[in-house]
PDB file of C-alpha atoms in Angstrom:
ATOM      1  CA  MET E   1     107.930  61.867  66.830  1.00 42.00           C
ATOM      2  CA  LYS E   2     111.871  61.602  66.485  1.00 37.00           C
ATOM      3  CA  LYS E   3     111.789  64.339  63.896  1.00 45.00           C
ATOM      4  CA  SER E   4     109.662  66.539  66.084  1.00 44.00           C
ATOM      5  CA  ILE E   5     111.913  66.141  69.117  1.00 42.00           C
ATOM      6  CA  GLY E   6     114.967  66.500  66.793  1.00 46.00           C
ATOM      7  CA  CYS E   7     113.657  69.705  65.393  1.00 44.00           C
ATOM      8  CA  LEU E   8     112.939  71.129  69.034  1.00 43.00           C
ATOM      9  CA  ILE E   9     116.511  70.292  70.014  1.00 42.00           C
ATOM     10  CA  LEU E  10     117.862  71.749  66.796  1.00 45.00           C
ATOM     11  CA  GLY E  11     115.894  74.838  67.229  1.00 45.00           C
ATOM     12  CA  LEU E  12     117.205  75.398  70.792  1.00 42.00           C
ATOM     13  CA  SER E  13     120.803  74.624  69.685  1.00 45.00           C
ATOM     14  CA  LEU E  14     120.550  77.188  66.875  1.00 44.00           C
ATOM     15  CA  LEU E  15     119.883  80.192  69.299  1.00 43.00           C
ATOM     16  CA  PRO E  16     123.661  81.092  69.579  1.00 41.00           C
ATOM     17  CA  LEU E  17     124.197  80.704  65.860  1.00 44.00           C
ATOM     18  CA  PHE E  18     124.147  84.549  65.328  1.00 43.00           C
ATOM     19  CA  SER E  19     127.749  85.762  65.385  1.00 40.00           C
ATOM     20  CA  ALA E  20     128.793  89.078  66.939  1.00 38.00           C
ATOM     21  CA  CYS E  21     128.219  90.687  63.419  1.00 47.00           C
ATOM     22  CA  GLY E  22     124.799  89.272  63.298  1.00 58.00           C
ATOM     23  CA  LYS E  23     125.425  86.813  60.452  1.00 85.00           C
ATOM     24  CA  TYR E  24     123.195  83.780  60.656  1.00 94.00           C
ATOM     25  CA  ASP E  25     124.866  80.258  60.215  1.00 95.00           C
ATOM     26  CA  TYR E  26     122.805  78.635  57.576  1.00 97.00           C
ATOM     27  CA  LEU E  27     125.260  75.669  57.340  1.00 97.00           C
ATOM     28  CA  ALA E  28     123.562  74.153  60.278  1.00 96.00           C
ATOM     29  CA  HIS E  29     120.645  73.489  58.069  1.00 97.00           C
ATOM     30  CA  LEU E  30     122.478  71.422  55.473  1.00 97.00           C
ATOM     31  CA  SER E  31     120.975  67.977  55.168  1.00 97.00           C
ATOM     32  CA  ASP E  32     122.284  66.758  51.848  1.00 97.00           C
ATOM     33  CA  VAL E  33     125.734  67.563  50.493  1.00 98.00           C
ATOM     34  CA  ARG E  34     127.680  66.181  47.451  1.00 98.00           C
ATOM     35  CA  SER E  35     131.125  67.832  47.854  1.00 98.00           C
ATOM     36  CA  ASP E  36     133.133  66.013  45.144  1.00 98.00           C
ATOM     37  CA  ILE E  37     132.983  63.763  42.186  1.00 98.00           C
ATOM     38  CA  PHE E  38     135.711  61.518  40.973  1.00 98.00           C
ATOM     39  CA  LEU E  39     135.753  60.187  37.218  1.00 98.00           C
ATOM     40  CA  ALA E  40     137.527  57.356  35.519  1.00 98.00           C
ATOM     41  CA  GLU E  41     136.877  55.789  32.069  1.00 97.00           C
ATOM     42  CA  THR E  42     138.125  52.640  30.080  1.00 96.00           C
ATOM     43  CA  GLU E  43     137.212  51.287  26.725  1.00 95.00           C
ATOM     44  CA  ASP E  44     134.476  49.195  28.356  1.00 95.00           C
ATOM     45  CA  PHE E  45     133.004  51.566  31.037  1.00 97.00           C
ATOM     46  CA  THR E  46     132.757  54.916  32.847  1.00 98.00           C
ATOM     47  CA  LEU E  47     133.119  55.043  36.660  1.00 98.00           C
ATOM     48  CA  THR E  48     131.839  57.800  38.894  1.00 98.00           C
ATOM     49  CA  VAL E  49     132.541  58.081  42.518  1.00 98.00           C
ATOM     50  CA  SER E  50     130.720  60.740  44.626  1.00 98.00           C
ATOM     51  CA  CYS E  51     131.436  62.001  48.149  1.00 98.00           C
ATOM     52  CA  LEU E  52     128.108  62.520  50.044  1.00 98.00           C
ATOM     53  CA  GLU E  53     127.259  63.800  53.498  1.00 97.00           C
ATOM     54  CA  ARG E  54     123.510  63.193  54.092  1.00 96.00           C
ATOM     55  CA  GLU E  55     121.150  63.169  57.061  1.00 96.00           C
ATOM     56  CA  ARG E  56     119.932  59.739  58.269  1.00 90.00           C
ATOM     57  CA  PRO E  57     117.151  58.989  57.611  1.00 90.00           C
ATOM     58  CA  PHE E  58     116.901  61.173  54.453  1.00 92.00           C
ATOM     59  CA  ALA E  59     113.683  63.104  54.071  1.00 91.00           C
ATOM     60  CA  ALA E  60     113.074  66.241  52.201  1.00 91.00           C
ATOM     61  CA  ASP E  61     110.816  67.756  55.038  1.00 93.00           C
ATOM     62  CA  GLY E  62     112.592  71.048  55.873  1.00 94.00           C
ATOM     63  CA  ILE E  63     114.228  69.684  59.023  1.00 93.00           C
ATOM     64  CA  ALA E  64     118.016  69.015  58.997  1.00 95.00           C
ATOM     65  CA  ALA E  65     119.081  65.983  61.017  1.00 95.00           C
ATOM     66  CA  PRO E  66     122.586  64.649  61.733  1.00 94.00           C
ATOM     67  CA  ARG E  67     124.569  63.622  58.700  1.00 96.00           C
ATOM     68  CA  GLY E  68     126.769  60.594  57.897  1.00 96.00           C
ATOM     69  CA  LYS E  69     129.554  60.443  55.227  1.00 97.00           C
ATOM     70  CA  THR E  70     129.247  57.968  52.369  1.00 96.00           C
ATOM     71  CA  VAL E  71     131.117  57.443  49.113  1.00 97.00           C
ATOM     72  CA  GLU E  72     128.875  56.071  46.209  1.00 97.00           C
ATOM     73  CA  ALA E  73     130.257  54.578  43.045  1.00 98.00           C
ATOM     74  CA  VAL E  74     128.322  54.103  39.869  1.00 98.00           C
ATOM     75  CA  LEU E  75     129.740  52.010  36.843  1.00 98.00           C
ATOM     76  CA  SER E  76     128.129  52.409  33.405  1.00 98.00           C
ATOM     77  CA  GLU E  77     129.042  49.931  30.663  1.00 98.00           C
ATOM     78  CA  LYS E  78     129.404  51.381  27.172  1.00 97.00           C
ATOM     79  CA  VAL E  79     128.011  48.058  25.689  1.00 97.00           C
ATOM     80  CA  PRO E  80     125.802  46.028  28.060  1.00 95.00           C
ATOM     81  CA  SER E  81     127.480  42.688  28.847  1.00 95.00           C
ATOM     82  CA  GLY E  82     125.565  41.243  31.623  1.00 94.00           C
ATOM     83  CA  ALA E  83     128.823  40.794  33.564  1.00 96.00           C
ATOM     84  CA  GLU E  84     129.337  40.846  37.336  1.00 97.00           C
ATOM     85  CA  TYR E  85     131.518  43.652  38.920  1.00 98.00           C
ATOM     86  CA  GLU E  86     133.279  44.084  42.144  1.00 98.00           C
ATOM     87  CA  LEU E  87     134.927  47.348  43.094  1.00 98.00           C
ATOM     88  CA  TYR E  88     137.807  47.864  45.573  1.00 97.00           C
ATOM     89  CA  PHE E  89     139.240  51.043  46.930  1.00 96.00           C
ATOM     90  CA  LEU E  90     142.941  50.586  47.219  1.00 95.00           C
ATOM     91  CA  GLY E  91     145.119  51.717  50.094  1.00 81.00           C
ATOM     92  CA  ASP E  92     146.771  50.301  53.162  1.00 70.00           C
ATOM     93  CA  THR E  93     143.667  48.007  53.609  1.00 74.00           C
ATOM     94  CA  PRO E  94     141.748  47.534  50.378  1.00 80.00           C
ATOM     95  CA  ARG E  95     137.979  47.776  50.870  1.00 91.00           C
ATOM     96  CA  GLY E  96     135.080  47.138  48.620  1.00 95.00           C
ATOM     97  CA  GLY E  97     132.868  44.338  47.341  1.00 95.00           C
ATOM     98  CA  ASP E  98     130.253  43.337  44.792  1.00 97.00           C
ATOM     99  CA  MET E  99     128.420  46.018  42.818  1.00 98.00           C
ATOM    100  CA  SER E 100     124.640  45.681  42.567  1.00 98.00           C
ATOM    101  CA  PHE E 101     123.065  45.981  39.094  1.00 98.00           C
ATOM    102  CA  ARG E 102     120.160  48.452  38.974  1.00 97.00           C
ATOM    103  CA  ASN E 103     117.615  47.631  36.237  1.00 96.00           C
ATOM    104  CA  VAL E 104     116.009  51.055  36.254  1.00 96.00           C
ATOM    105  CA  THR E 105     119.223  52.968  35.486  1.00 96.00           C
ATOM    106  CA  ASP E 106     120.970  50.042  33.752  1.00 97.00           C
ATOM    107  CA  ASP E 107     124.191  50.522  35.738  1.00 98.00           C
ATOM    108  CA  TYR E 108     126.121  49.027  38.652  1.00 98.00           C
ATOM    109  CA  TYR E 109     126.295  50.624  42.144  1.00 98.00           C
ATOM    110  CA  TYR E 110     128.308  50.395  45.314  1.00 98.00           C
ATOM    111  CA  SER E 111     128.447  52.461  48.536  1.00 96.00           C
ATOM    112  CA  ARG E 112     130.180  52.378  51.916  1.00 94.00           C
ATOM    113  CA  GLY E 113     130.391  54.781  54.892  1.00 94.00           C
ATOM    114  CA  VAL E 114     133.740  56.630  55.528  1.00 93.00           C
ATOM    115  CA  SER E 115     135.253  58.840  58.213  1.00 92.00           C
ATOM    116  CA  GLU E 116     136.995  61.094  55.726  1.00 93.00           C
ATOM    117  CA  PHE E 117     136.551  61.786  51.968  1.00 95.00           C
ATOM    118  CA  PRO E 118     139.366  61.199  49.513  1.00 93.00           C
ATOM    119  CA  GLN E 119     141.169  64.328  48.024  1.00 94.00           C
ATOM    120  CA  GLY E 120     142.295  64.679  44.417  1.00 96.00           C
ATOM    121  CA  ALA E 121     142.362  61.123  43.157  1.00 96.00           C
ATOM    122  CA  ILE E 122     141.344  57.679  44.067  1.00 96.00           C
ATOM    123  CA  SER E 123     143.113  54.437  43.387  1.00 96.00           C
ATOM    124  CA  LEU E 124     140.584  51.644  42.444  1.00 97.00           C
ATOM    125  CA  ARG E 125     140.519  48.057  41.201  1.00 97.00           C
ATOM    126  CA  VAL E 126     137.456  46.989  39.154  1.00 98.00           C
ATOM    127  CA  VAL E 127     136.944  43.262  38.819  1.00 97.00           C
ATOM    128  CA  LYS E 128     134.784  42.046  35.939  1.00 96.00           C
ATOM    129  CA  ASP E 129     133.867  38.354  36.024  1.00 96.00           C
ATOM    130  CA  GLY E 130     137.019  37.701  37.992  1.00 94.00           C
ATOM    131  CA  ALA E 131     139.435  39.760  35.809  1.00 95.00           C
ATOM    132  CA  GLY E 132     140.798  42.802  37.610  1.00 96.00           C
ATOM    133  CA  THR E 133     141.771  46.301  36.169  1.00 96.00           C
ATOM    134  CA  GLU E 134     143.449  49.045  38.375  1.00 96.00           C
ATOM    135  CA  LEU E 135     142.733  52.619  37.548  1.00 96.00           C
ATOM    136  CA  VAL E 136     142.814  56.040  38.986  1.00 97.00           C
ATOM    137  CA  ALA E 137     139.613  58.280  39.434  1.00 98.00           C
ATOM    138  CA  THR E 138     140.346  62.034  39.541  1.00 98.00           C
ATOM    139  CA  SER E 139     138.277  64.829  41.011  1.00 98.00           C
ATOM    140  CA  VAL E 140     136.350  67.072  38.671  1.00 98.00           C
ATOM    141  CA  LYS E 141     137.068  70.088  40.820  1.00 98.00           C
ATOM    142  CA  ASN E 142     139.655  72.684  40.068  1.00 96.00           C
ATOM    143  CA  GLU E 143     141.042  75.689  41.835  1.00 96.00           C
ATOM    144  CA  ALA E 144     138.121  77.852  40.616  1.00 98.00           C
ATOM    145  CA  THR E 145     135.421  75.408  41.720  1.00 98.00           C
ATOM    146  CA  LEU E 146     133.276  76.846  44.463  1.00 98.00           C
ATOM    147  CA  SER E 147     132.995  74.872  47.728  1.00 98.00           C
ATOM    148  CA  PRO E 148     129.560  73.676  48.729  1.00 98.00           C
ATOM    149  CA  GLU E 149     129.561  76.415  51.569  1.00 98.00           C
ATOM    150  CA  GLU E 150     130.405  79.066  48.891  1.00 98.00           C
ATOM    151  CA  ALA E 151     127.644  77.738  46.566  1.00 98.00           C
ATOM    152  CA  LEU E 152     125.022  77.929  49.407  1.00 98.00           C
ATOM    153  CA  ASP E 153     126.079  81.422  50.235  1.00 98.00           C
ATOM    154  CA  SER E 154     125.501  82.388  46.653  1.00 98.00           C
ATOM    155  CA  ALA E 155     122.119  80.775  46.547  1.00 98.00           C
ATOM    156  CA  ILE E 156     120.925  82.404  49.761  1.00 97.00           C
ATOM    157  CA  LYS E 157     122.010  85.918  48.503  1.00 97.00           C
ATOM    158  CA  ALA E 158     120.152  85.172  45.142  1.00 97.00           C
ATOM    159  CA  GLU E 159     116.952  83.886  46.904  1.00 97.00           C
ATOM    160  CA  LYS E 160     116.388  86.309  49.844  1.00 96.00           C
ATOM    161  CA  GLU E 161     112.738  86.453  48.880  1.00 96.00           C
ATOM    162  CA  THR E 162     112.535  82.619  49.554  1.00 96.00           C
ATOM    163  CA  VAL E 163     114.825  82.437  52.532  1.00 97.00           C
ATOM    164  CA  ASP E 164     113.829  85.437  54.507  1.00 96.00           C
ATOM    165  CA  PRO E 165     110.131  84.272  55.033  1.00 96.00           C
ATOM    166  CA  LEU E 166     111.395  80.981  56.553  1.00 97.00           C
ATOM    167  CA  MET E 167     113.221  82.956  59.441  1.00 95.00           C
ATOM    168  CA  GLN E 168     110.797  82.722  62.413  1.00 94.00           C
ATOM    169  CA  GLY E 169     111.836  83.941  65.761  1.00 93.00           C
ATOM    170  CA  GLY E 170     115.538  84.281  64.599  1.00 93.00           C
ATOM    171  CA  ILE E 171     115.682  80.605  63.463  1.00 95.00           C
ATOM    172  CA  PHE E 172     115.525  79.318  59.928  1.00 97.00           C
ATOM    173  CA  HIS E 173     112.761  76.734  59.437  1.00 97.00           C
ATOM    174  CA  GLY E 174     113.971  74.744  56.497  1.00 97.00           C
ATOM    175  CA  GLU E 175     116.786  72.656  55.070  1.00 98.00           C
ATOM    176  CA  PHE E 176     119.399  72.883  52.158  1.00 98.00           C
ATOM    177  CA  HIS E 177     120.543  70.414  49.715  1.00 98.00           C
ATOM    178  CA  VAL E 178     123.751  71.312  47.977  1.00 98.00           C
ATOM    179  CA  ARG E 179     125.219  69.025  45.247  1.00 98.00           C
ATOM    180  CA  LEU E 180     128.150  69.315  42.887  1.00 98.00           C
ATOM    181  CA  VAL E 181     127.040  68.325  39.404  1.00 98.00           C
ATOM    182  CA  ARG E 182     129.248  67.548  36.411  1.00 97.00           C
ATOM    183  CA  ARG E 183     128.257  67.963  32.882  1.00 95.00           C
ATOM    184  CA  ASP E 184     130.276  69.834  30.353  1.00 94.00           C
ATOM    185  CA  LYS E 185     131.677  71.740  33.311  1.00 97.00           C
ATOM    186  CA  ASN E 186     131.005  72.045  37.028  1.00 98.00           C
ATOM    187  CA  TYR E 187     127.665  73.215  38.368  1.00 98.00           C
ATOM    188  CA  TYR E 188     125.854  73.187  41.767  1.00 98.00           C
ATOM    189  CA  TYR E 189     122.324  72.224  42.473  1.00 98.00           C
ATOM    190  CA  VAL E 190     120.989  73.896  45.624  1.00 98.00           C
ATOM    191  CA  GLY E 191     117.588  72.995  46.935  1.00 98.00           C
ATOM    192  CA  ILE E 192     115.809  75.112  49.483  1.00 98.00           C
ATOM    193  CA  VAL E 193     113.124  73.154  51.243  1.00 97.00           C
ATOM    194  CA  ASP E 194     110.502  74.378  53.712  1.00 96.00           C
ATOM    195  CA  GLU E 195     108.809  72.330  56.458  1.00 94.00           C
ATOM    196  CA  ARG E 196     105.903  71.421  54.146  1.00 93.00           C
ATOM    197  CA  GLY E 197     108.227  69.939  51.596  1.00 92.00           C
ATOM    198  CA  GLY E 198     107.971  72.741  49.120  1.00 95.00           C
ATOM    199  CA  THR E 199     111.336  73.111  47.199  1.00 97.00           C
ATOM    200  CA  THR E 200     112.984  75.950  45.402  1.00 98.00           C
ATOM    201  CA  SER E 201     115.584  74.341  43.044  1.00 98.00           C
ATOM    202  CA  LEU E 202     118.494  76.309  41.709  1.00 98.00           C
ATOM    203  CA  LEU E 203     121.320  75.464  39.214  1.00 98.00           C
ATOM    204  CA  LEU E 204     124.451  77.486  39.787  1.00 98.00           C
ATOM    205  CA  ASP E 205     127.519  78.129  37.801  1.00 98.00           C
ATOM    206  CA  GLY E 206     130.212  76.080  39.646  1.00 98.00           C
ATOM    207  CA  GLU E 207     132.757  78.725  39.601  1.00 98.00           C
ATOM    208  CA  SER E 208     130.857  82.124  39.676  1.00 98.00           C
ATOM    209  CA  GLY E 209     127.920  81.041  41.711  1.00 98.00           C
ATOM    210  CA  ALA E 210     125.491  82.756  39.237  1.00 98.00           C
ATOM    211  CA  VAL E 211     121.994  81.299  39.059  1.00 98.00           C
ATOM    212  CA  LEU E 212     121.484  79.724  35.661  1.00 98.00           C
ATOM    213  CA  ALA E 213     118.104  78.057  36.213  1.00 98.00           C
ATOM    214  CA  ARG E 214     115.355  78.241  38.910  1.00 97.00           C
ATOM    215  CA  ARG E 215     112.218  75.982  39.481  1.00 97.00           C
ATOM    216  CA  LYS E 216     109.585  76.072  42.339  1.00 94.00           C
ATOM    217  CA  ASN E 217     107.821  72.858  43.406  1.00 89.00           C
TER     218      ASN E 217
END
């Protein structure tokens, strides 16, 4: 029921989203965004910190809801030790706590809500069984990396046959997931989700925006 009411309110609020030049504001339909990734590595583990802005509650139902900002950290040991880990974000007031071990992925996880995302680099302290190590995680982005907004624009231009049918009465009936991905280089995953949960998934080059792979679910 809340989703239905939220959809009606969202639809009404989107009526003015056409600018004077007639360009539609698809950014209002972003429900899941990973805008940055920070990496650090030691002899014992790798640490990945992601900046996420995601609707609450999260549901791939084609309806974008208000988003909240979260940083998520994943620590992967190079040799499993069974140790206990804590993670602290350093600054004027260090914040952090225990990391939870995840059996399914065999790694350690920590998350917390934030008001602003870090930029460029993050100073961290990792505590393993009481012994602390300070390190700096740096962003994978460079000057050529597209922003999530630019990646979405590239995906929409490439998928007009998917996006255009979801426009009804001048309003887009769907939602977008845009996630920065790091492998050998930077990529973007873009998901176009309709109100029945059908998803068109795209893998984009992180610098040119070219579509490298496409899948329809």
